[in-house]
mmCIF file of C-alpha atoms in Angstrom:
data_model
loop_
_atom_site.group_PDB
_atom_site.id
_atom_site.type_symbol
_atom_site.label_atom_id
_atom_site.label_comp_id
_atom_site.label_asym_id
_atom_site.label_seq_id
_atom_site.Cartn_x
_atom_site.Cartn_y
_atom_site.Cartn_z
ATOM 1 C CA UNK A 1453 -0.154 0.020 0.067
ATOM 2 C CA UNK A 1454 1.418 3.582 -0.752
ATOM 3 C CA UNK A 1455 2.270 5.715 1.894
ATOM 4 C CA UNK A 1456 2.248 9.539 2.190
ATOM 5 C CA UNK A 1457 3.931 12.117 4.395
ATOM 6 C CA UNK A 1458 3.651 15.832 4.323
ATOM 7 C CA UNK A 1459 6.242 15.761 1.498
ATOM 8 C CA UNK A 1460 4.739 13.052 -0.920
ATOM 9 C CA UNK A 1461 5.576 9.555 -1.337
ATOM 10 C CA UNK A 1462 7.318 7.901 1.523
ATOM 11 C CA UNK A 1463 9.279 4.809 2.089
ATOM 12 C CA UNK A 1464 7.721 2.315 4.806
ATOM 13 C CA UNK A 1465 10.449 0.808 7.223
ATOM 14 C CA UNK A 1466 7.553 -1.048 9.049
ATOM 15 C CA UNK A 1467 6.656 -4.619 8.470
ATOM 16 C CA UNK A 1468 3.174 -5.766 9.432
ATOM 17 C CA UNK A 1469 2.844 -9.011 11.489
ATOM 18 C CA UNK A 1470 -0.658 -11.064 11.522
ATOM 19 C CA UNK A 1471 -0.016 -12.095 15.048
ATOM 20 C CA UNK A 1472 2.530 -11.401 18.085
ATOM 21 C CA UNK A 1473 5.291 -13.641 16.583
ATOM 22 C CA UNK A 1474 7.436 -10.936 15.486
ATOM 23 C CA UNK A 1475 10.795 -12.822 15.788
ATOM 24 C CA UNK A 1476 13.286 -11.092 13.790
ATOM 25 C CA UNK A 1477 11.013 -8.164 12.284
ATOM 26 C CA UNK A 1478 13.158 -4.927 13.351
ATOM 27 C CA UNK A 1479 10.031 -2.630 13.043
ATOM 28 C CA UNK A 1480 6.800 -4.735 13.270
ATOM 29 C CA UNK A 1481 3.415 -3.423 13.078
ATOM 30 C CA UNK A 1482 0.980 -6.019 15.142
ATOM 31 C CA UNK A 1483 -3.066 -5.954 15.278
ATOM 32 C CA UNK A 1484 -4.567 -4.489 18.455
ATOM 33 C CA UNK A 1485 -5.532 -8.023 19.717
ATOM 34 C CA UNK A 1486 -2.051 -8.984 20.005
ATOM 35 C CA UNK A 1487 -0.309 -5.889 21.161
ATOM 36 C CA UNK A 1488 0.378 -7.026 24.626
ATOM 37 C CA UNK A 1489 1.590 -10.522 23.747
ATOM 38 C CA UNK A 1490 3.892 -8.576 21.398
ATOM 39 C CA UNK A 1491 5.261 -6.328 23.447
ATOM 40 C CA UNK A 1492 6.315 -9.012 25.911
ATOM 41 C CA UNK A 1493 8.062 -10.838 23.066
ATOM 42 C CA UNK A 1494 9.818 -7.499 22.170
ATOM 43 C CA UNK A 1495 13.433 -7.889 21.780
ATOM 44 C CA UNK A 1496 15.877 -4.939 22.816
ATOM 45 C CA UNK A 1497 16.559 -3.533 19.336
ATOM 46 C CA UNK A 1498 13.007 -3.919 18.143
ATOM 47 C CA UNK A 1499 10.446 -1.361 17.419
ATOM 48 C CA UNK A 1500 6.808 -2.118 17.907
ATOM 49 C CA UNK A 1501 3.547 -0.281 16.233
ATOM 50 C CA UNK A 1502 0.019 -1.175 16.358
ATOM 51 C CA UNK A 1503 -2.644 -1.322 14.054
ATOM 52 C CA UNK A 1504 -6.094 -0.555 15.717
ATOM 53 C CA UNK A 1505 -9.707 0.006 14.597
ATOM 54 C CA UNK A 1506 -10.723 3.561 15.115
ATOM 55 C CA UNK A 1507 -13.340 2.296 17.629
ATOM 56 C CA UNK A 1508 -10.661 1.694 20.417
ATOM 57 C CA UNK A 1509 -11.252 3.898 23.073
ATOM 58 C CA UNK A 1510 -8.267 5.992 24.149
ATOM 59 C CA UNK A 1511 -8.167 4.707 27.545
ATOM 60 C CA UNK A 1512 -7.691 1.346 26.236
ATOM 61 C CA UNK A 1513 -4.416 2.543 24.342
ATOM 62 C CA UNK A 1514 -3.216 5.050 26.688
ATOM 63 C CA UNK A 1515 -0.919 2.589 28.771
ATOM 64 C CA UNK A 1516 0.647 1.122 26.057
ATOM 65 C CA UNK A 1517 1.738 4.411 24.250
ATOM 66 C CA UNK A 1518 4.950 4.916 26.282
ATOM 67 C CA UNK A 1519 6.175 1.297 24.565
ATOM 68 C CA UNK A 1520 5.138 2.095 20.841
ATOM 69 C CA UNK A 1521 6.844 3.813 18.100
ATOM 70 C CA UNK A 1522 3.994 3.880 15.819
ATOM 71 C CA UNK A 1523 0.201 3.945 16.157
ATOM 72 C CA UNK A 1524 -1.730 3.074 13.133
ATOM 73 C CA UNK A 1525 -5.233 3.787 12.865
ATOM 74 C CA UNK A 1526 -7.669 2.128 10.576
ATOM 75 C CA UNK A 1527 -10.255 3.926 8.614
ATOM 76 C CA UNK A 1528 -12.870 1.886 7.481
ATOM 77 C CA UNK A 1529 -14.349 4.392 5.313
ATOM 78 C CA UNK A 1530 -13.472 7.936 4.194
ATOM 79 C CA UNK A 1531 -16.609 9.230 6.039
ATOM 80 C CA UNK A 1532 -15.746 7.487 9.395
ATOM 81 C CA UNK A 1533 -13.870 10.424 11.144
ATOM 82 C CA UNK A 1534 -13.497 8.699 14.464
ATOM 83 C CA UNK A 1535 -9.776 8.129 13.867
ATOM 84 C CA UNK A 1536 -9.131 12.078 13.637
ATOM 85 C CA UNK A 1537 -10.353 12.310 17.017
ATOM 86 C CA UNK A 1538 -8.324 9.401 18.153
ATOM 87 C CA UNK A 1539 -5.103 10.715 16.395
ATOM 88 C CA UNK A 1540 -5.719 14.346 18.311
ATOM 89 C CA UNK A 1541 -6.084 12.635 21.774
ATOM 90 C CA UNK A 1542 -2.793 10.765 21.205
ATOM 91 C CA UNK A 1543 -0.923 13.756 20.381
ATOM 92 C CA UNK A 1544 -2.305 15.406 23.242
ATOM 93 C CA UNK A 1545 -1.257 12.562 25.533
ATOM 94 C CA UNK A 1546 2.614 13.563 24.209
ATOM 95 C CA UNK A 1547 2.924 10.687 22.214
ATOM 96 C CA UNK A 1548 5.990 11.531 19.795
ATOM 97 C CA UNK A 1549 6.090 8.655 17.673
ATOM 98 C CA UNK A 1550 4.606 8.113 14.183
ATOM 99 C CA UNK A 1551 0.560 8.365 14.011
ATOM 100 C CA UNK A 1552 -0.446 6.769 10.684
ATOM 101 C CA UNK A 1553 -3.961 6.800 9.051
ATOM 102 C CA UNK A 1554 -4.641 3.549 7.155
ATOM 103 C CA UNK A 1555 -7.417 3.318 4.769
ATOM 104 C CA UNK A 1556 -9.449 4.987 1.980
ATOM 105 C CA UNK A 1557 -9.034 8.479 2.850
ATOM 106 C CA UNK A 1558 -9.244 11.119 0.159
ATOM 107 C CA UNK A 1559 -7.036 14.207 -0.682
ATOM 108 C CA UNK A 1560 -9.570 16.580 0.938
ATOM 109 C CA UNK A 1561 -8.824 15.079 4.216
ATOM 110 C CA UNK A 1562 -4.944 15.547 4.024
ATOM 111 C CA UNK A 1563 -4.628 19.047 5.687
ATOM 112 C CA UNK A 1564 -6.980 17.867 8.288
ATOM 113 C CA UNK A 1565 -5.375 14.531 9.105
ATOM 114 C CA UNK A 1566 -1.834 16.551 9.493
ATOM 115 C CA UNK A 1567 -3.253 18.868 11.630
ATOM 116 C CA UNK A 1568 -4.946 16.289 14.049
ATOM 117 C CA UNK A 1569 -1.309 14.607 14.383
ATOM 118 C CA UNK A 1570 -0.929 12.108 11.687
ATOM 119 C CA UNK A 1571 2.554 12.001 10.253
ATOM 120 C CA UNK A 1572 1.724 9.419 7.451
ATOM 121 C CA UNK A 1573 -1.147 8.099 5.388
ATOM 122 C CA UNK A 1574 -1.266 4.334 4.084
ATOM 123 C CA UNK A 1575 -3.458 4.092 1.193
ATOM 124 C CA UNK A 1576 -5.266 1.336 -0.452
ATOM 125 C CA UNK A 1577 -3.935 0.750 -4.287
ATOM 126 C CA UNK A 1578 -7.418 1.686 -5.643
ATOM 127 C CA UNK A 1579 -7.309 5.051 -3.520
ATOM 128 C CA UNK A 1580 -3.809 6.013 -4.621
ATOM 129 C CA UNK A 1581 -4.446 5.214 -8.300
ATOM 130 C CA UNK A 1582 -7.533 7.510 -8.138
ATOM 131 C CA UNK A 1583 -5.780 10.081 -6.479
ATOM 132 C CA UNK A 1584 -2.180 10.531 -7.388
ATOM 133 C CA UNK A 1585 0.371 12.240 -5.161
ATOM 134 C CA UNK A 1586 0.554 15.762 -6.769
ATOM 135 C CA UNK A 1587 -3.297 15.697 -5.788
ATOM 136 C CA UNK A 1588 -2.565 15.201 -2.223
ATOM 137 C CA UNK A 1589 -0.156 17.714 -2.138
ATOM 138 C CA UNK A 1590 -2.307 20.280 -3.891
ATOM 139 C CA UNK A 1591 -4.825 19.537 -1.349
ATOM 140 C CA UNK A 1592 -2.748 19.972 1.667
ATOM 141 C CA UNK A 1593 -2.082 23.375 0.823
ATOM 142 C CA UNK A 1594 -5.381 24.352 0.065
ATOM 143 C CA UNK A 1595 -6.416 25.132 3.883
ATOM 144 C CA UNK A 1596 -4.736 27.736 5.838
ATOM 145 C CA UNK A 1597 -7.197 28.103 8.925
ATOM 146 C CA UNK A 1598 -9.113 25.538 10.871
ATOM 147 C CA UNK A 1599 -12.103 26.098 12.809
ATOM 148 C CA UNK A 1600 -11.070 24.338 15.892
ATOM 149 C CA UNK A 1601 -8.458 25.731 18.173
ATOM 150 C CA UNK A 1602 -5.162 24.252 18.272
ATOM 151 C CA UNK A 1603 -5.135 22.494 15.040
ATOM 152 C CA UNK A 1604 -3.208 24.994 13.332
ATOM 153 C CA UNK A 1605 0.570 25.642 13.634
ATOM 154 C CA UNK A 1606 -0.280 29.099 14.878
ATOM 155 C CA UNK A 1607 -2.756 27.652 17.721
ATOM 156 C CA UNK A 1608 -5.430 30.145 16.200
ATOM 157 C CA UNK A 1609 -8.657 29.300 14.484
ATOM 158 C CA UNK A 1610 -10.358 31.258 12.330
ATOM 159 C CA UNK A 1611 -12.511 33.289 14.758
ATOM 160 C CA UNK A 1612 -8.932 33.899 16.466
ATOM 161 C CA UNK A 1613 -7.757 35.153 13.223
ATOM 162 C CA UNK A 1614 -10.843 37.307 12.655
ATOM 163 C CA UNK A 1615 -10.645 38.869 16.141
ATOM 164 C CA UNK A 1616 -7.094 39.991 15.733
ATOM 165 C CA UNK A 1617 -7.575 41.304 12.136
ATOM 166 C CA UNK A 1618 -10.545 43.788 13.954
ATOM 167 C CA UNK A 1619 -8.355 44.505 16.537
ATOM 168 C CA UNK A 1620 -5.589 45.663 14.133
ATOM 169 C CA UNK A 1621 -7.724 47.691 12.100
ATOM 170 C CA UNK A 1622 -7.461 51.536 12.610
ATOM 171 C CA UNK A 1623 -10.982 52.608 13.696
ATOM 172 C CA UNK A 1624 -12.901 54.366 11.107
ATOM 173 C CA UNK A 1625 -13.496 58.006 11.949
ATOM 174 C CA UNK A 1626 -17.292 59.250 11.475
#
């Protein structure tokens, strides 16, 4: 599956494992259901990531975060936005590893995914063929403001920007 980061196509250093047997895989992504067993089997030089459904509550994932290098959140459909909220909670908890969206997102969601804390997006082949990398990069640059506070690099939302512009504007003489 093609992988994108904020700059375009990215190389994937991670290998998916279907179970907790991660043996000699240096960077292994395991399913949520076997995460605890995989962490118990982790070798000293090995890094572990998890792929989890977007329905997993943050409280269930939180105890594992210090031992993870990657959290991949599965999106069953582009219209199911629960993964965006989960990514935001993970970032706010201080997770500094990679957060990956995995599923059929669309290019119009790229800027929002990045602002929620996603580092990479793993697309099914069909989605990547329908919307090539240049389209994703154009979509990334389309939105410069957000409606939610704390989702932009400046931390200010559209309303905050409007208030600041009004305050900076000279008062018209009557």
